[in-house]
Each structure stands twice: as C-alpha cells, then as structure tokens.
Amino acid sequence: NEWAFIKREDEDLSEKYANKALKLSGKNGYEKGEGDACVRLGIIAKNRGQYQLAEEYYLKALDIRQKLPEIGPTVSMYNNLGKLFLTAGEYSKALEYYQFGLSLADETVKNGDDLKILNGIATCYLYLGEYQKALEYNNRDIELREKRGDRQGIANALLTAGTAHRRLNNFSSAEAKYKEGLSIFESLENPTGIAQVYINLGDLYHAKNEFRKELNSYQKALNLKEVLSEDGLALLYRNIGACYKELEKPDSALFYYNKSRELYQSAENALGLAYIEFSFGSLNSDGNHHQKALKHFTESLNILQSNQLSNPFLETNLFDRLSDTYTQLGDYAAALEYRNRHTSLQDSLYTLSMNAANYKYSYEEERRKNEEERRKNDQIINDAKFEKMQLFYTLSGIIALLLFGAGFAFMIFRHRQRKAAMDREIDNLLRNQEVTTAYARIEGQDEERRRIAQDLHDGLGSMLSTVKLYFSAIDAKIGLMHLESREQYGKANQLLDEACEEVRRVAHEMHAGTLKKFGLKAQLEDLAETINSSTRVKVELVTHKLDGRLDTQLEVNIYRIIQELTSNVLKHAKASKLSIELNLFEKIIHILVEDNGVGFKESAAMEKGGLGLSGINKRVNALNGKVDIDSVAGRGTSVSIDIPYQPAAALTENH
C-alpha cells in the first residue's frame, strides 16, 4: 500500500502494487490494509473516468472502515464517495454521501475531511442551482478555515462563493470574491490558484457578455498553462473557443476546440470528449450547418452512453439541442422524441433535488432530536442539583425562622422571581415560533406560485409547442385537403394557438403573483394581513396617493425593500407593533417603517453586514434614493427612505 501511494503518479505501477496489497491483506485477514488498497484502486479508477468501478472499490472500503473503532476513516470514505459522484456530475447522489459524512464528523476529525465535505456540499448545491444553500455551507467552510489558519483553503472557498454569486447574477459580489481569492493566492505565490482565479473571472465576464475582458482573463490563465493539469488546460481551450464563438470568429473557435479535443483524447477523458463534441455541435448549429451539428450532438450522446456516464446537465442540453436540430431538418418524430426525453429528464432532476432537500431535512431533524435529548439529560442533572439546593435553602429557612422569622418570606420572593423569568422565557419562545412561521408563509406563497408557473411553462407549454410543430408540417399540404377538412384544420389550428396563449398567460400571471397583477398597494395589504393573522406583531399600513400603478420594476423594488425591512423586524426586533407608511408626493416616494422593538447600533450592524441593511442600501442606491436609520438600543427603530420619481412616467391608472 505504501508503494502504491508513493508511485501514484504512475497509475499502472500504482495499480499493480495496490492489487498485490489487496490480495495479501485478504489472504492474511488484514482488514485495514484491504480497505486502504480498495481506496487506492478506487482513486485510480476515478481518475480514468471508470466511475462505476471506482464506486465498487469505495463501497467495499467503506464497509471495512465502518467496522474500525476510529470515525475518521469512515468520514474520509464518505468524502471520497461524494467527490466521485461530484466528478461524475451526479450531484444529488454526491450530496447524499457528503451529508452522511458531515453527520458523522465531530471534533475528533482533524484531517480536514470535515472542511472538504463542507466545500463539497456547497459545490453540489451550486450545481443543483440552490445558490443560497451553497453560500450557507460555503460560509461555514470559510469560518472553520479561518479558525484553523488555512489561508489557501479560504482562497479556494472564496472561488466557490464567487461562483454562487455569479449564478445569482450578483456580478459585483462575485468579482469581489474572486479578486479577494486572487490576492491570497498571490501572497502565497500559488500559480495554480492564480490560474484558476483568472479562469473563473473569464467565466464571470462571459456571463456579463463582456467577451473581450473574458478573453483577456483566459489569456492570463493560459500564460500559466504549465501549472494546469491536462484536463484543466483542455477545459481552458474549450472556454476560449466558446468566447471566440460569441465574438463571431468561428475559425478561431474551431482552432481552440480542436486543441481541447486533442488533450481530452490524450487524457482519455470521456466526459470531456462528450462536452467538446457538444461544443462542436453548437458551433455548427449557430452557423446553420444542421447536418454537421446533428453528427456532433449524436456523437456526444454516444460517448456518454458507451462509457456509462451520467451527466444530467449535459444530457438535458443535448436533448434540447437535438430536438431543435431535428426540427430544422424536418424530422418531427425525432424532434418530439428528444423533446419528451428533455422534459422527462428535467422532471427527474427536480425529483432528485427534492429528495436531497428531504434528506437534508431528515438529517437536521435527527440532529435536532439528539440535541433535544442532550438538553433533557442536562435538565435532569440541573433538576437534581436544584433539588439539593432547595433542600439546603429549606433547612436554612427553618433555622432562620427560629432566629428571626424572615427566611420563609425570602423563599417566596425567590420562587416568584423564578416563575416570572420562566413565564417570560415561554412567552419569548412562542413569539419567536410565530414570527418564523409567518415569514416562512410569506416566502412559501411566492415560491409556490413560481414553481407552478414553471411547471405550466415547461410541461404543458412544451407539449403544446411540439403539437404545433406537427400542425406546421401539414401547412404545406393544406391545398390537397377537401374544403370541409381545411375548415376543420383551420379551426383546430386556431384553438391550438389559443391554448398556447392561455398557458403562457396563466403561467405569467401565477409567476407575477399579487404584485404584478393587482399592484403594490394590494401586495402590501396582503403582507400586512398575513403578519396580523399569524403573529402577535400588529401591523398598521398607511398609503397616500397610491390608488394608481407605478412602473412595474419600481413597484417590485419598493416591495422588496419593505419586505426586507419587515423581515428584519420579525426576525430581530422583538417588537409588538410595526408601522408601514408609503406616501406618494410630487417628486418623491417616501417610505417609513417603524417598530417598538429592541433597536440596535447601526454602526455595529453595518460592520457585521447583518440585519439585511447592506441589501436594502444597495436597492435604494440603485434607485438614486436615500436611507435614514434612527435606532437606539432598547427604544425601537425608524427607517426613512426617499426615492425620486417622475410622476408622469411612473404612475398609471389601476384598472
């Protein structure tokens, strides 16, 4: 096993030593050695893209290590399994293994596997599109690394945070995270990390359609190509090709795509080859060379299938592009087949994401139960201590009663103090629970509308569009129909168009919700009613000259500002009264949100970036507005916001 590790750069020789170690360990009943050999063989299989074989070795190693007294090796195996499926593109399965590992990890795990698992979970959520959860685990990762002084780990985690912000279209935050990571890598003189930052910055500029800046970042990474792995350099060439494609330089794009393919072939990276064939297909499709595009898309799918690779992200895009290509070539049956496969895979991805979320809930619930059990045990111990103390005080009281008769009164006084404190604690617990429920209800309603609207658009809308394709194919032959048939066809086609339009309308209205349909005033009234009916916080809403409608985007921004301020009050203020005023003056929209809660120190809150103040300031600044916060600890908070607007352009009649 030691030789297998030492010779790991030579995979064939390392595999030879690992197989010998596996055979000898099994023969001599040396389970730890057998497990170590399986790990080494699993790593070799993963590096070769043989993911199913790697899983078999890893699961065998996990079975062996679970029998050992130390928890560390088992946590390490869950990390390896998570990393395997992350590499294979099976993000939900990777997340499941990472969560198992995290549930076992404790303070005895000192080899950094807990940090690797947190980073892996953040990356899984990143690929699953749950960017806020990705940032949640990423922040935990960075906090632990800061405590352990792991600067390189912090830099790597900052790259993950930057990518999450990029996916959320928070481009300025993403760029700040990337550049913070770059500064650390430069101070550590780490060229590999520096190259990765430039690649990530290129991806960011691609998302912003700043293709010249993207190309410049990739060229800086290319200047450090000697530190990149073969696969990493192949990916960089593919990204440069994609950049040239966007710059409408197909010859340059083709040149870099070919260089990428050569490296993927040399590295025997099947997944990379599948991706580069997809890139070739997209390039030809954009150039209206649909037959060539079909060849490359089909080859990409064949590579995945022949190597038994599962990559839902790539497969979803392939099915989508194949359906479009077959439509362009007039093969509507094949177009329908791939459209159905695309829809089916999207549904399965949604189910997998929900399963991952359910597992996370189960894991959190189990942890909550364990914590509750621990608290109960602590309470039993505390009760026993209290009983001893109570006995002591009782005896002291009797003695004191004999001396001067005051002990009993003192005990009554102490008892009343404890009861009052307990009543306050119970009241606070009930209050916090109601606040959490109310805010979750508000967010849940918006999320449910968006989800149903998306299902209507992607499911029924997609099917109706496909049916429309078939009807379009009949247009060329309509002259051959009888007059009565032509009339029936025309009526059916009209009804189909109306059905498509109705699905789009319903999906749009559900996605828009109360705000876009009925206006800002109605949405604020709905918000106030929800809080009044769900919590002990009483909301007073006052609006002035808001009978008409503002510009839709302005209404959305104002509502989000008020919603965030309301959220802060519910979560942090411990208030019993909340006042919301929205006044429309000649050239100013004035917002005033006041509460009678505990208040806070604004400077301390801004330094910590808490209470949502940073997000509120950004929204108001984007509207050229001003924020004035008046808060004193223990005396409540008043937030006053003035936003300029043009009355003639902003206000419309509310029909």
XYZ file of C-alpha atoms in Angstrom:
655
model
C 0.000 0.000 0.000
C 2.849 2.404 0.782
C 4.419 1.723 -2.628
C 1.045 2.178 -4.316
C 0.842 5.630 -2.709
C 4.475 6.549 -3.450
C 4.102 5.549 -7.131
C 0.684 7.230 -7.520
C 1.954 9.426 -10.391
C 2.437 6.230 -12.428
C -1.106 4.850 -12.378
C -0.244 1.494 -13.957
C 2.524 0.795 -11.443
C 0.419 2.120 -8.553
C -2.450 -0.161 -9.617
C -0.069 -3.145 -9.695
C 1.116 -2.513 -6.101
C -2.426 -1.837 -4.855
C -3.718 -5.135 -6.312
C -0.848 -7.001 -4.620
C -1.672 -5.286 -1.320
C -5.358 -6.199 -1.713
C -4.523 -9.853 -2.352
C -2.039 -10.150 0.543
C -4.305 -8.307 3.006
C -7.260 -10.538 2.150
C -5.134 -13.680 2.479
C -3.843 -12.641 5.922
C -7.126 -11.200 7.234
C -5.651 -7.700 7.484
C -8.829 -5.651 7.034
C -7.270 -2.181 7.363
C -4.761 -2.981 4.613
C -7.569 -4.368 2.438
C -9.548 -1.159 2.902
C -6.544 1.061 2.084
C -5.893 -0.918 -1.102
C -9.536 -0.504 -2.184
C -9.260 3.255 -1.663
C -6.129 3.457 -3.832
C -7.754 1.339 -6.597
C -10.911 3.476 -6.392
C -8.892 6.692 -6.863
C -7.145 5.197 -9.927
C -10.499 4.128 -11.439
C -11.968 7.624 -10.790
C -9.023 9.325 -12.464
C -9.569 7.090 -15.507
C -13.257 8.002 -15.667
C -14.319 4.459 -14.621
C -16.845 5.742 -12.112
C -18.845 2.547 -11.594
C -15.678 0.557 -10.815
C -14.478 3.334 -8.505
C -17.800 3.204 -6.625
C -17.432 -0.571 -6.121
C -13.957 -0.161 -4.609
C -15.055 2.776 -2.421
C -18.129 0.960 -1.073
C -16.003 -2.074 -0.211
C -13.543 0.192 1.607
C -16.451 1.917 3.418
C -17.819 -1.447 4.590
C -14.402 -2.326 6.032
C -13.748 1.048 7.670
C -17.165 1.182 9.349
C -16.032 -1.786 11.462
C -12.983 0.106 12.752
C -13.177 1.978 16.098
C -11.953 5.304 14.649
C -14.593 7.516 12.995
C -12.091 9.456 10.845
C -11.521 6.794 8.122
C -15.304 6.365 7.675
C -15.808 10.131 7.278
C -12.958 10.119 4.743
C -14.732 7.434 2.680
C -17.981 9.413 2.582
C -15.929 12.367 1.354
C -14.352 10.181 -1.373
C -17.772 8.906 -2.484
C -19.165 12.439 -2.559
C -16.201 13.647 -4.616
C -16.597 10.688 -7.014
C -20.222 11.484 -7.847
C -19.473 15.215 -7.936
C -16.842 14.494 -10.609
C -19.312 12.247 -12.464
C -21.946 15.005 -12.483
C -24.413 13.106 -10.221
C -24.796 15.996 -7.801
C -27.795 14.765 -5.782
C -26.087 11.444 -5.071
C -22.857 13.246 -4.200
C -24.812 15.496 -1.801
C -26.287 12.443 -0.073
C -22.847 10.960 0.649
C -21.436 14.318 1.776
C -24.356 14.798 4.200
C -23.753 11.323 5.682
C -20.105 12.231 6.222
C -20.962 15.582 7.798
C -23.425 13.942 10.213
C -20.606 11.673 11.476
C -17.821 14.277 11.588
C -17.046 15.682 15.025
C -14.177 17.407 16.807
C -12.095 14.208 16.665
C -11.857 14.512 12.858
C -8.674 16.569 12.489
C -7.512 15.566 8.981
C -9.525 18.275 7.175
C -12.192 15.920 5.812
C -14.904 17.975 7.539
C -13.734 21.038 5.586
C -13.597 19.081 2.326
C -17.150 17.845 2.960
C -18.472 21.374 3.624
C -16.833 22.551 0.397
C -18.276 19.548 -1.445
C -21.810 20.240 -0.163
C -21.507 23.891 -1.214
C -20.343 22.800 -4.679
C -23.230 20.292 -5.035
C -25.807 22.936 -4.182
C -24.038 25.207 -6.659
C -24.535 22.723 -9.499
C -28.098 21.925 -8.361
C -28.981 25.614 -8.686
C -29.614 26.143 -4.951
C -27.193 29.042 -4.657
C -28.287 30.390 -1.259
C -27.712 26.968 0.315
C -24.341 26.840 -1.439
C -23.409 30.147 0.200
C -24.675 28.926 3.590
C -22.300 25.927 3.616
C -19.545 27.971 1.990
C -19.685 30.475 4.883
C -19.403 27.626 7.403
C -16.406 26.317 5.463
C -14.663 29.721 5.493
C -15.345 30.258 9.239
C -13.718 26.928 10.152
C -10.747 27.544 7.863
C -10.205 30.984 9.420
C -10.114 29.392 12.890
C -7.522 26.878 11.664
C -5.478 29.467 9.769
C -5.947 27.707 6.418
C -5.387 30.646 4.037
C -5.168 28.528 0.892
C -8.412 26.781 1.842
C -10.045 30.175 2.399
C -8.929 31.270 -1.085
C -10.439 28.138 -2.647
C -13.685 28.653 -0.708
C -13.824 32.267 -1.941
C -13.801 30.942 -5.517
C -16.850 28.778 -4.697
C -18.579 31.805 -3.117
C -17.797 33.895 -6.196
C -19.330 31.277 -8.481
C -22.507 31.154 -6.335
C -22.838 34.941 -6.557
C -22.232 34.737 -10.326
C -25.063 32.234 -10.721
C -27.290 34.602 -8.679
C -26.300 37.408 -11.092
C -24.643 39.266 -8.203
C -21.766 40.090 -10.523
C -20.099 42.759 -8.370
C -20.061 40.429 -5.334
C -18.745 37.590 -7.486
C -15.898 39.718 -8.838
C -15.025 40.909 -5.309
C -14.830 37.302 -4.019
C -12.678 36.195 -6.960
C -10.275 39.111 -6.525
C -10.054 38.518 -2.767
C -9.087 34.923 -3.524
C -6.578 36.141 -6.132
C -4.911 38.395 -3.539
C -4.440 35.438 -1.162
C -3.079 33.154 -3.901
C -0.630 35.873 -4.989
C 0.595 36.368 -1.400
C 1.094 32.582 -1.146
C 2.842 32.564 -4.558
C 0.457 29.822 -5.710
C 0.382 29.890 -9.554
C -2.212 27.082 -9.775
C -4.653 29.092 -7.672
C -3.891 32.267 -9.637
C -4.622 30.490 -12.924
C -7.925 29.160 -11.544
C -8.993 32.665 -10.476
C -8.363 34.019 -13.984
C -10.430 31.148 -15.427
C -13.283 31.976 -13.015
C -13.055 35.675 -13.861
C -13.309 34.720 -17.532
C -16.471 32.744 -16.778
C -17.856 35.796 -14.927
C -17.186 38.142 -17.850
C -18.806 35.584 -20.176
C -21.981 35.750 -18.066
C -21.856 39.563 -18.328
C -21.372 39.343 -22.136
C -18.049 41.176 -21.757
C -16.276 38.853 -24.169
C -13.120 40.957 -24.640
C -12.479 41.027 -20.889
C -13.312 37.307 -20.805
C -10.695 36.567 -23.477
C -8.107 38.682 -21.642
C -8.654 36.722 -18.397
C -8.369 33.385 -20.201
C -5.123 34.532 -21.858
C -3.680 35.359 -18.414
C -4.582 31.843 -17.280
C -3.045 30.440 -20.474
C 0.248 32.171 -19.597
C 0.348 29.829 -16.562
C -0.594 26.688 -18.517
C 2.433 24.755 -17.217
C 0.752 24.504 -13.762
C -2.581 23.288 -15.173
C -3.445 19.620 -15.460
C -4.122 18.137 -18.885
C -7.854 18.188 -18.181
C -7.664 21.750 -16.816
C -5.851 23.004 -19.924
C -8.360 21.196 -22.157
C -11.215 22.966 -20.342
C -9.437 26.328 -20.729
C -9.056 25.790 -24.500
C -12.763 24.884 -24.711
C -13.702 28.095 -22.850
C -11.509 30.203 -25.161
C -13.199 28.559 -28.158
C -16.620 29.389 -26.714
C -15.501 33.008 -26.252
C -14.436 33.269 -29.892
C -17.786 31.752 -30.894
C -19.575 34.595 -29.097
C -17.237 37.089 -30.814
C -18.424 35.556 -34.127
C -14.968 34.245 -35.027
C -15.819 30.632 -35.902
C -12.363 29.789 -37.303
C -10.647 30.770 -34.044
C -13.318 28.923 -32.073
C -12.730 25.798 -34.183
C -8.951 26.056 -33.637
C -9.256 26.042 -29.826
C -11.986 23.389 -29.824
C -9.634 21.090 -31.760
C -6.801 21.739 -29.256
C -9.217 20.929 -26.436
C -10.303 17.675 -28.096
C -6.675 16.571 -28.600
C -5.944 16.985 -24.882
C -9.150 15.201 -23.806
C -8.248 12.313 -26.125
C -4.714 12.180 -24.708
C -6.081 12.152 -21.137
C -8.736 9.541 -22.119
C -11.331 11.811 -20.518
C -14.648 10.542 -21.883
C -16.776 13.196 -20.161
C -14.538 15.959 -21.531
C -14.846 14.494 -25.034
C -18.644 14.440 -24.684
C -18.599 18.139 -23.737
C -16.298 19.167 -26.598
C -18.466 17.306 -29.135
C -21.419 19.274 -27.776
C -19.403 22.485 -28.316
C -18.666 21.481 -31.925
C -22.384 20.820 -32.421
C -23.358 24.227 -31.016
C -20.826 25.964 -33.274
C -22.232 24.266 -36.377
C -25.817 24.845 -35.277
C -25.172 28.580 -34.903
C -23.732 28.536 -38.419
C -26.884 26.776 -39.741
C -24.893 23.621 -40.569
C -27.584 21.428 -39.043
C -26.448 18.110 -40.512
C -22.928 18.588 -39.089
C -24.421 19.765 -35.787
C -26.530 16.592 -35.638
C -23.405 14.459 -36.132
C -21.587 16.103 -33.196
C -24.605 16.116 -30.854
C -25.191 12.426 -31.591
C -21.510 11.624 -31.017
C -21.620 13.427 -27.654
C -24.621 11.327 -26.592
C -22.949 8.117 -27.835
C -19.834 8.852 -25.742
C -21.947 9.223 -22.608
C -23.857 6.014 -23.279
C -20.896 3.856 -24.355
C -18.927 4.868 -21.245
C -21.982 4.534 -18.971
C -21.601 8.155 -17.892
C -24.456 10.004 -16.238
C -24.334 13.793 -16.516
C -27.862 15.224 -16.242
C -26.751 18.782 -17.039
C -25.104 17.810 -20.344
C -27.858 15.325 -21.227
C -30.569 17.944 -20.694
C -28.812 20.355 -23.057
C -28.164 17.592 -25.601
C -31.829 16.526 -25.727
C -32.860 20.161 -26.115
C -30.416 20.837 -28.985
C -31.183 17.504 -30.696
C -34.899 18.322 -30.652
C -34.220 21.749 -32.190
C -31.851 20.277 -34.809
C -34.305 17.577 -35.909
C -36.979 20.254 -36.189
C -34.723 22.270 -38.503
C -34.122 19.127 -40.586
C -37.874 18.394 -40.813
C -37.764 15.132 -38.795
C -40.623 15.973 -36.422
C -40.966 12.457 -34.973
C -37.331 12.519 -33.779
C -37.793 16.113 -32.587
C -40.774 15.035 -30.459
C -38.859 12.042 -29.057
C -35.966 14.197 -27.822
C -38.311 16.911 -26.561
C -40.080 14.290 -24.434
C -36.724 12.967 -23.161
C -35.693 16.529 -22.311
C -38.930 17.124 -20.341
C -38.672 13.744 -18.591
C -35.074 14.383 -17.500
C -35.979 17.840 -16.195
C -38.753 16.262 -14.103
C -36.369 13.626 -12.716
C -33.809 16.310 -11.842
C -36.497 18.181 -9.923
C -37.382 14.956 -8.053
C -33.721 14.305 -7.201
C -33.358 17.846 -5.914
C -36.435 17.372 -3.714
C -35.039 14.057 -2.402
C -31.789 15.794 -1.494
C -33.763 18.503 0.292
C -35.799 15.841 2.117
C -32.614 14.069 3.192
C -31.207 17.344 4.496
C -34.444 17.862 6.441
C -34.218 14.314 7.893
C -30.591 14.881 8.828
C -31.415 18.209 10.518
C -34.400 16.616 12.270
C -32.236 13.792 13.607
C -29.645 16.273 14.822
C -32.414 18.329 16.455
C -33.716 15.227 18.268
C -30.221 14.381 19.530
C -29.766 17.949 20.739
C -33.162 17.821 22.458
C -32.232 14.545 24.162
C -28.966 16.114 25.362
C -30.862 19.102 26.749
C -33.260 16.774 28.585
C -30.329 14.951 30.211
C -28.785 18.274 31.192
C -32.134 19.324 32.636
C -32.331 16.140 34.762
C -28.867 16.881 36.159
C -29.788 20.514 36.784
C -33.053 19.470 38.456
C -31.132 17.167 40.801
C -28.758 19.986 41.659
C -31.707 22.290 42.152
C -33.419 19.814 44.499
C -30.252 19.669 46.631
C -30.067 23.435 46.676
C -33.767 23.665 47.519
C -33.261 21.304 50.463
C -30.359 23.408 51.667
C -32.379 26.600 51.448
C -35.340 24.959 53.218
C -33.169 23.920 56.162
C -31.602 27.338 56.219
C -35.077 28.856 56.200
C -36.179 26.802 59.210
C -33.108 27.856 61.129
C -33.601 31.445 60.094
C -37.300 31.231 61.067
C -36.296 30.151 64.551
C -33.822 33.042 64.729
C -35.763 35.980 63.216
C -38.673 34.621 61.049
C -37.517 36.085 57.699
C -36.306 33.016 55.776
C -39.727 31.904 54.607
C -40.527 35.292 53.083
C -37.234 35.220 51.230
C -38.032 31.799 49.697
C -41.423 33.041 48.462
C -39.731 36.050 46.891
C -37.155 33.830 45.103
C -39.886 31.497 43.881
C -41.877 34.350 42.363
C -38.744 35.649 40.621
C -38.066 32.263 39.011
C -41.694 31.853 37.929
C -41.734 35.328 36.324
C -38.487 34.599 34.461
C -39.874 31.257 33.249
C -43.102 32.930 32.068
C -41.050 35.486 30.107
C -38.939 32.737 28.522
C -42.030 30.745 27.463
C -43.602 33.906 26.023
C -40.428 34.657 24.012
C -40.286 31.092 22.651
C -43.915 31.235 21.499
C -43.366 34.650 19.970
C -40.247 33.570 18.014
C -42.053 30.489 16.691
C -44.969 32.591 15.439
C -42.624 35.073 13.738
C -40.726 32.257 11.960
C -43.989 30.681 10.780
C -45.347 33.977 9.457
C -42.274 34.844 7.430
C -41.966 31.295 6.073
C -45.609 31.527 4.968
C -44.935 34.782 3.076
C -41.898 33.333 1.283
C -43.632 30.000 0.679
C -46.572 31.598 -1.138
C -44.254 33.372 -3.603
C -42.169 30.231 -4.136
C -45.236 28.034 -4.767
C -46.587 30.471 -7.388
C -43.220 30.461 -9.178
C -42.949 26.654 -9.089
C -46.456 26.052 -10.503
C -45.887 28.694 -13.192
C -42.606 26.998 -14.176
C -44.319 23.575 -14.353
C -47.043 25.012 -16.636
C -44.476 26.662 -18.900
C -42.005 23.734 -19.104
C -44.504 20.868 -19.113
C -47.799 21.691 -20.816
C -46.281 24.616 -22.763
C -43.569 22.360 -24.202
C -46.096 19.684 -25.238
C -48.352 22.232 -26.965
C -45.355 23.682 -28.809
C -44.463 20.211 -30.080
C -48.032 19.618 -31.269
C -47.791 22.959 -33.058
C -44.710 21.623 -34.906
C -46.802 18.785 -36.310
C -49.568 21.133 -37.397
C -46.971 23.305 -39.134
C -45.842 20.302 -41.158
C -49.409 19.986 -42.535
C -49.463 23.600 -43.797
C -47.574 22.654 -46.963
C -50.224 20.037 -47.834
C -53.354 22.021 -46.964
C -54.191 22.539 -50.645
C -54.730 18.779 -51.026
C -57.499 18.716 -48.402
C -61.231 18.891 -49.029
C -62.824 22.246 -48.252
C -64.553 20.880 -45.135
C -61.290 19.367 -43.877
C -59.470 22.643 -44.471
C -62.067 24.484 -42.397
C -61.777 21.923 -39.589
C -57.981 22.146 -39.741
C -58.122 25.928 -39.578
C -60.429 25.826 -36.558
C -58.192 23.238 -34.783
C -55.097 25.306 -35.508
C -56.817 28.418 -34.124
C -57.843 26.557 -30.944
C -54.267 25.291 -30.540
C -52.912 28.836 -30.800
C -55.443 29.968 -28.190
C -54.429 27.098 -25.889
C -50.722 28.027 -26.182
C -51.525 31.657 -25.437
C -53.725 30.712 -22.457
C -50.952 28.554 -20.926
C -48.481 31.424 -21.331
C -50.957 33.894 -19.785
C -51.745 31.707 -16.766
C -48.061 30.899 -16.188
C -47.150 34.585 -16.426
C -49.910 35.669 -14.037
C -49.039 32.986 -11.484
C -45.363 33.868 -11.699
C -46.173 37.562 -11.371
C -48.274 36.997 -8.265
C -50.298 39.661 -6.494
C -47.747 42.410 -7.085
C -47.733 42.486 -10.872
C -51.432 41.622 -11.170
C -53.013 43.971 -8.627
C -50.256 46.413 -7.796
C -48.036 47.497 -4.927
C -50.842 48.612 -2.613
C -52.648 45.253 -2.846
C -49.407 43.344 -2.221
C -48.600 45.424 0.855
C -52.131 44.913 2.192
C -51.681 41.152 1.674
C -48.350 41.296 3.544
C -49.887 43.193 6.464
C -52.864 40.819 6.644
C -50.564 37.767 6.701
C -48.482 39.130 9.591
C -51.549 40.306 11.568
C -53.208 36.898 11.274
C -50.088 34.851 12.064
C -48.155 36.676 14.820
C -48.514 38.873 17.872
C -46.940 41.725 15.931
C -49.685 44.187 14.962
C -49.099 45.915 11.639
C -50.512 49.311 10.714
C -50.328 50.068 6.977
C -50.868 53.621 5.669
C -50.649 54.598 1.992
C -51.092 58.043 0.489
C -51.979 58.748 -3.182
C -51.270 55.156 -4.193
C -54.578 54.456 -5.946
C -52.869 54.100 -9.343
C -49.973 51.901 -10.509
C -46.261 52.707 -10.577
C -43.785 51.334 -13.104
C -43.697 47.523 -12.607
C -39.973 47.314 -11.840
C -40.215 50.253 -9.442
C -43.099 48.530 -7.616
C -41.058 45.305 -7.351
C -38.045 47.168 -5.924
C -40.135 49.120 -3.408
C -41.934 45.965 -2.286
C -38.645 44.086 -1.824
C -37.268 46.971 0.255
C -40.339 46.993 2.527
C -40.375 43.183 2.662
C -36.724 43.138 3.796
C -37.365 45.821 6.434
C -40.396 43.857 7.661
C -38.312 40.676 7.755
C -35.718 42.417 9.932
C -38.418 43.495 12.409
C -39.941 39.989 12.587
C -36.579 38.230 12.939
C -34.640 40.599 15.201
C -36.646 43.466 16.744
C -38.853 41.554 19.243
C -41.477 44.216 18.561
C -45.211 44.158 19.277
C -46.107 46.988 16.866
C -44.980 47.683 13.314
C -45.955 50.734 11.260
C -45.538 50.857 7.466
C -46.159 54.100 5.577
C -45.854 54.611 1.834
C -46.512 58.176 0.648
C -46.508 59.406 -2.919
C -45.581 63.106 -3.115
C -44.969 65.320 -6.127
C -41.483 64.063 -6.967
C -40.675 61.760 -4.068
C -41.793 58.336 -2.892
C -41.432 58.301 0.899
C -41.201 55.029 2.857
C -41.334 54.976 6.657
C -41.077 51.712 8.642
C -41.122 51.974 12.449
C -41.237 49.431 15.275
C -41.228 49.490 19.078
C -38.627 46.734 19.378
C -35.216 46.430 20.995
C -33.389 48.610 18.447
C -29.717 48.267 17.517
C -26.492 50.167 16.947
C -26.382 50.972 13.229
C -22.578 51.128 13.029
C -22.178 47.673 14.583
C -24.854 46.201 12.323
C -23.238 47.621 9.164
C -19.799 46.317 10.174
C -21.217 42.814 10.543
C -23.232 43.096 7.338
C -26.242 41.864 9.297
C -29.936 42.711 9.513
C -30.171 42.978 5.721
C -29.025 46.634 5.816
C -26.443 46.110 3.084
C -29.035 44.691 0.670
C -31.502 47.496 1.457
C -28.843 50.165 0.872
C -27.920 48.615 -2.475
C -31.546 48.580 -3.649
C -32.145 52.174 -2.562
C -28.868 53.385 -4.103
C -29.840 51.717 -7.385
C -32.983 53.901 -7.345
C -30.919 57.048 -6.526
C -32.630 57.179 -3.148
C -31.538 57.942 0.424
C -31.845 55.872 3.605
C -32.027 57.381 7.093
C -31.949 54.978 10.058
C -32.773 56.141 13.577
C -32.313 53.379 16.133
C -31.298 53.324 19.771
C -30.832 50.074 21.669
C -33.986 49.466 23.715
C -36.062 52.216 22.042
C -37.134 50.772 18.699
C -36.137 51.597 15.134
C -37.296 54.061 12.470
C -36.169 53.663 8.838
C -36.980 56.535 6.470
C -36.362 56.194 2.718
C -36.853 58.816 -0.023
C -36.847 57.692 -3.665
C -37.124 60.224 -6.536
C -39.513 59.517 -9.416
C -41.153 61.221 -12.407
C -44.935 61.326 -11.808
C -45.955 61.429 -15.468
C -43.805 58.464 -16.384
C -44.273 56.385 -13.249
C -47.987 56.488 -12.405
C -50.658 54.771 -14.468
C -54.333 54.082 -13.871
C -55.152 50.899 -11.993
C -57.788 49.007 -13.991
